[in-house]
Tab-separated table of C-alpha atoms and ligand atoms in Angstrom:
chain	number	residue	atom	x	y	z
A	1226	MET	CA	95.179	50.497	29.614
A	1227	ARG	CA	95.855	54.036	28.458
A	1228	ILE	CA	97.186	54.506	24.945
A	1229	VAL	CA	98.603	57.375	22.953
A	1230	VAL	CA	98.315	56.960	19.182
A	1231	LEU	CA	100.781	58.552	16.744
A	1232	VAL	CA	99.727	59.158	13.134
A	1233	SER	CA	101.145	60.768	10.004
A	1234	GLY	CA	98.381	60.056	7.526
A	1235	THR	CA	94.808	59.025	6.971
A	1236	GLY	CA	94.424	57.070	10.191
A	1237	SER	CA	92.197	54.232	9.007
A	1238	ASN	CA	93.827	51.931	11.564
A	1239	LEU	CA	93.202	54.566	14.229
A	1240	GLN	CA	89.550	54.763	13.125
A	1241	ALA	CA	89.239	51.009	13.625
A	1242	VAL	CA	90.545	51.419	17.188
A	1243	ILE	CA	88.190	54.359	17.849
A	1244	ASP	CA	85.227	52.342	16.528
A	1245	ALA	CA	86.133	49.238	18.546
A	1246	VAL	CA	86.410	51.333	21.721
A	1247	ALA	CA	83.113	53.089	20.956
A	1248	VAL	CA	81.159	49.825	20.710
A	1249	GLY	CA	82.924	48.255	23.693
A	1250	ASP	CA	84.861	45.661	21.651
A	1251	LEU	CA	88.059	47.097	23.027
A	1252	LYS	CA	88.398	48.209	26.612
A	1253	LEU	CA	91.075	50.853	26.693
A	1254	GLU	CA	91.381	54.585	27.068
A	1255	ILE	CA	92.676	56.660	24.168
A	1256	ALA	CA	94.499	59.383	26.115
A	1257	ALA	CA	95.492	61.392	23.037
A	1258	VAL	CA	96.288	61.208	19.335
A	1259	GLY	CA	99.354	63.044	18.051
A	1260	ALA	CA	100.962	63.780	14.703
A	1261	ASP	CA	104.365	64.812	13.372
A	1262	ARG	CA	102.899	67.174	10.791
A	1263	PRO	CA	99.887	69.466	10.551
A	1264	GLY	CA	96.688	68.640	8.698
A	1265	THR	CA	96.575	64.861	9.056
A	1266	TYR	CA	93.222	63.209	8.551
A	1267	GLY	CA	94.097	60.906	11.433
A	1268	VAL	CA	94.095	63.830	13.874
A	1269	GLU	CA	90.850	65.098	12.339
A	1270	ARG	CA	89.252	61.708	12.940
A	1271	ALA	CA	90.412	61.741	16.564
A	1272	ALA	CA	89.116	65.269	17.157
A	1273	ALA	CA	85.777	64.356	15.541
A	1274	ALA	CA	85.503	61.458	17.994
A	1275	GLY	CA	86.175	63.844	20.894
A	1276	TYR	CA	89.719	62.813	21.726
A	1277	GLU	CA	92.531	65.132	22.716
A	1278	THR	CA	95.031	65.731	19.922
A	1279	PHE	CA	98.502	67.206	19.698
A	1280	LEU	CA	101.106	68.134	17.131
A	1281	VAL	CA	104.874	67.930	17.536
A	1282	ASN	CA	105.769	69.250	14.109
A	1283	PHE	CA	108.972	67.710	12.770
A	1284	ARG	CA	109.567	70.819	10.646
A	1285	ASP	CA	109.623	73.094	13.700
A	1286	TYR	CA	112.915	71.568	14.884
A	1287	ALA	CA	116.281	72.207	13.235
A	1288	VAL	CA	117.818	69.257	15.091
A	1289	ARG	CA	116.179	65.835	14.925
A	1290	ALA	CA	117.160	64.974	18.509
A	1291	ASP	CA	115.244	68.043	19.750
A	1292	TRP	CA	112.112	66.887	17.938
A	1293	ASN	CA	112.549	63.423	19.467
A	1294	ARG	CA	112.899	64.913	22.924
A	1295	ALA	CA	109.826	67.119	22.500
A	1296	LEU	CA	107.783	64.166	21.205
A	1297	THR	CA	108.940	61.962	24.081
A	1298	GLU	CA	107.997	64.582	26.669
A	1299	LYS	CA	104.606	65.229	25.087
A	1300	VAL	CA	103.725	61.532	24.868
A	1301	ALA	CA	105.033	60.863	28.402
A	1302	SER	CA	102.825	63.659	29.756
A	1303	TYR	CA	99.811	61.399	29.099
A	1304	ALA	CA	101.388	58.546	31.104
A	1305	PRO	CA	100.428	55.894	28.528
A	1306	ASP	CA	100.730	52.158	29.101
A	1307	VAL	CA	101.103	51.698	25.348
A	1308	VAL	CA	102.148	54.034	22.544
A	1309	LEU	CA	100.774	52.982	19.167
A	1310	SER	CA	102.472	53.972	15.940
A	1311	SER	CA	99.567	53.800	13.520
A	1312	GLY	CA	100.926	54.882	10.172
A	1313	PHE	CA	103.436	57.132	11.966
A	1314	MET	CA	106.094	57.673	9.325
A	1315	ARG	CA	109.000	58.882	11.467
A	1316	ILE	CA	111.770	56.881	13.031
A	1317	VAL	CA	112.113	57.707	16.720
A	1318	ASP	CA	115.448	57.596	18.516
A	1319	GLU	CA	116.782	55.691	21.537
A	1320	HIS	CA	115.613	58.410	23.911
A	1321	PHE	CA	111.987	57.818	22.877
A	1322	ILE	CA	112.348	54.016	22.852
A	1323	ASP	CA	114.017	53.979	26.272
A	1324	SER	CA	111.142	56.011	27.693
A	1325	PHE	CA	108.547	53.507	26.444
A	1326	VAL	CA	110.617	50.357	26.222
A	1327	GLY	CA	108.524	47.342	25.279
A	1328	ARG	CA	105.435	49.537	25.091
A	1329	TYR	CA	105.850	51.148	21.676
A	1330	ILE	CA	103.761	49.146	19.214
A	1331	ASN	CA	103.951	49.476	15.433
A	1332	THR	CA	101.963	48.056	12.552
A	1333	HIS	CA	103.611	47.354	9.218
A	1334	PRO	CA	102.005	46.312	5.911
A	1335	ALA	CA	104.373	43.409	5.164
A	1336	LEU	CA	105.536	40.195	6.798
A	1337	LEU	CA	108.577	41.429	8.712
A	1338	PRO	CA	111.501	40.993	8.607
A	1339	SER	CA	110.746	41.088	4.863
A	1340	PHE	CA	110.145	44.473	3.270
A	1341	PRO	CA	110.688	46.962	6.101
A	1342	GLY	CA	110.561	50.691	5.414
A	1343	ALA	CA	108.102	53.185	4.008
A	1344	HIS	CA	107.222	51.134	0.913
A	1345	GLY	CA	106.574	47.653	2.276
A	1346	VAL	CA	103.646	46.987	-0.056
A	1347	ARG	CA	105.368	48.341	-3.174
A	1348	ASP	CA	108.584	46.461	-2.421
A	1349	ALA	CA	106.790	43.133	-1.874
A	1350	LEU	CA	104.884	43.580	-5.129
A	1351	ALA	CA	108.053	44.518	-7.036
A	1352	TYR	CA	109.874	41.484	-5.656
A	1353	GLY	CA	107.098	39.244	-6.929
A	1354	VAL	CA	106.172	37.463	-3.701
A	1355	LYS	CA	102.926	35.476	-3.822
A	1356	ILE	CA	102.161	35.927	-0.135
A	1357	THR	CA	102.660	39.100	1.864
A	1358	GLY	CA	100.722	40.460	4.824
A	1359	CYS	CA	101.045	42.598	7.895
A	1360	THR	CA	102.853	42.607	11.207
A	1361	VAL	CA	102.147	44.088	14.625
A	1362	HIS	CA	105.349	44.334	16.647
A	1363	ILE	CA	107.054	45.999	19.571
A	1364	ALA	CA	109.151	48.687	17.928
A	1365	ASP	CA	112.739	49.457	18.761
A	1366	ALA	CA	114.920	52.226	17.340
A	1367	GLY	CA	115.427	50.415	14.013
A	1368	VAL	CA	113.325	50.611	10.857
A	1369	ASP	CA	110.394	48.241	11.491
A	1370	THR	CA	112.436	46.023	13.804
A	1371	GLY	CA	111.620	44.575	17.227
A	1372	PRO	CA	109.798	41.537	18.667
A	1373	ILE	CA	106.822	40.373	16.591
A	1374	LEU	CA	103.458	40.136	18.390
A	1375	ALA	CA	101.190	39.025	15.531
A	1376	GLN	CA	101.151	38.521	11.780
A	1377	ALA	CA	98.561	37.789	9.091
A	1378	ALA	CA	99.169	36.590	5.545
A	1379	VAL	CA	97.573	38.152	2.463
A	1380	GLU	CA	97.732	36.583	-0.983
A	1381	VAL	CA	99.047	38.689	-3.860
A	1382	LEU	CA	96.576	38.416	-6.752
A	1383	ASP	CA	97.288	38.658	-10.485
A	1384	GLY	CA	96.838	42.261	-11.549
A	1385	ASP	CA	97.264	43.663	-8.052
A	1386	THR	CA	98.420	47.270	-7.847
A	1387	GLU	CA	100.109	48.737	-4.788
A	1388	GLU	CA	96.772	50.331	-3.890
A	1389	SER	CA	94.600	47.225	-4.317
A	1390	LEU	CA	97.059	45.065	-2.385
A	1391	HIS	CA	97.452	47.651	0.389
A	1392	GLU	CA	93.664	47.886	0.788
A	1393	ARG	CA	93.408	44.105	1.302
A	1394	ILE	CA	96.358	44.172	3.687
A	1395	LYS	CA	94.770	46.979	5.674
A	1396	VAL	CA	91.640	44.878	6.268
A	1397	GLN	CA	93.855	42.282	7.961
A	1398	GLU	CA	96.005	44.944	9.613
A	1399	ARG	CA	92.986	46.497	11.347
A	1400	ARG	CA	91.773	43.100	12.554
A	1401	LEU	CA	95.226	42.144	13.814
A	1402	LEU	CA	95.719	45.485	15.550
A	1403	ILE	CA	92.417	45.278	17.407
A	1404	GLU	CA	93.121	41.670	18.441
A	1405	THR	CA	96.600	42.563	19.662
A	1406	LEU	CA	95.403	45.586	21.627
A	1407	ARG	CA	92.660	43.439	23.166
A	1408	GLN	CA	95.246	40.888	24.266
A	1409	LEU	CA	97.522	43.578	25.667
A	1410	SER	CA	94.640	45.197	27.527
A	1411	THR	CA	93.608	41.923	29.146
A	1412	MET	CA	96.955	40.171	29.575
A	1413	GLY	CA	99.244	43.165	29.978
A	1414	VAL	CA	102.183	44.435	27.997
A	1415	PRO	CA	104.997	41.866	27.765
A	1416	SER	CA	107.842	43.047	29.917
A	1417	LEU	CA	111.144	43.442	28.180
A	1418	PRO	CA	114.491	43.845	29.920
A	1419	GLN	CA	115.523	47.473	30.323
A	1420	ARG	CA	118.540	48.293	28.184
B	1255	GRF	C1	99.272	51.174	7.256
B	1255	GRF	O1	99.258	50.146	6.311
B	1255	GRF	C2	100.544	51.156	8.068
B	1255	GRF	O2	101.013	49.897	8.361
B	1255	GRF	C3	101.486	51.862	7.117
B	1255	GRF	O3	100.722	52.895	6.567
B	1255	GRF	C4	99.352	52.546	6.627
B	1255	GRF	C5	98.668	53.588	7.458
B	1255	GRF	O4	97.358	53.664	7.150
B	1255	GRF	N1	102.670	52.312	7.802
B	1255	GRF	P1	96.353	54.581	7.984
B	1255	GRF	O5	97.026	55.929	8.187
B	1255	GRF	O6	96.057	53.881	9.273
B	1255	GRF	O7	95.151	54.692	7.098
């Protein structure tokens, strides 16, 4: 299974994938790691591990659809079986989704469909839930929507801050992501009807 990983930030989930591949816990090929903005630590991590990296800078495109098209073409050039959004903070359009339908995987730090969006941890904390968690799902063109592959629950503790809660969620998120990728690499990507 060949994967392309998309990042916007620190890439700790990506690092977990790189480490699992390095020790043979995960049998897949990381074809490339790409970002939507320059200077991400995620891309630095990938380069340090010897992987090919690319940038399709959102700010270089006046029209969002042009950025989407450029990203789609770049990712498709690696012929991935799976595209992993690992802290990739941009919504992609139908053109991208249709090119990788059923093969675009996202992780989210909340129990979807609760608390979608960029602030899933903050929103869960503000709502006052006692249990939150993380979700790995097949992404569609919505905001954190699409068929759920795996979830893990994380208890909210008294005195939790967004940071402390997110750190505990990320421990589960990394575990869930590795498990899901392992399943996909051995059992194959679930086939979804073409739209
Ligand atoms: C993860 O919790 C992811 O679900 C969310 O942002 C975080 C990314 O962390 N969208 P990292 O870049 O993998 O460290």
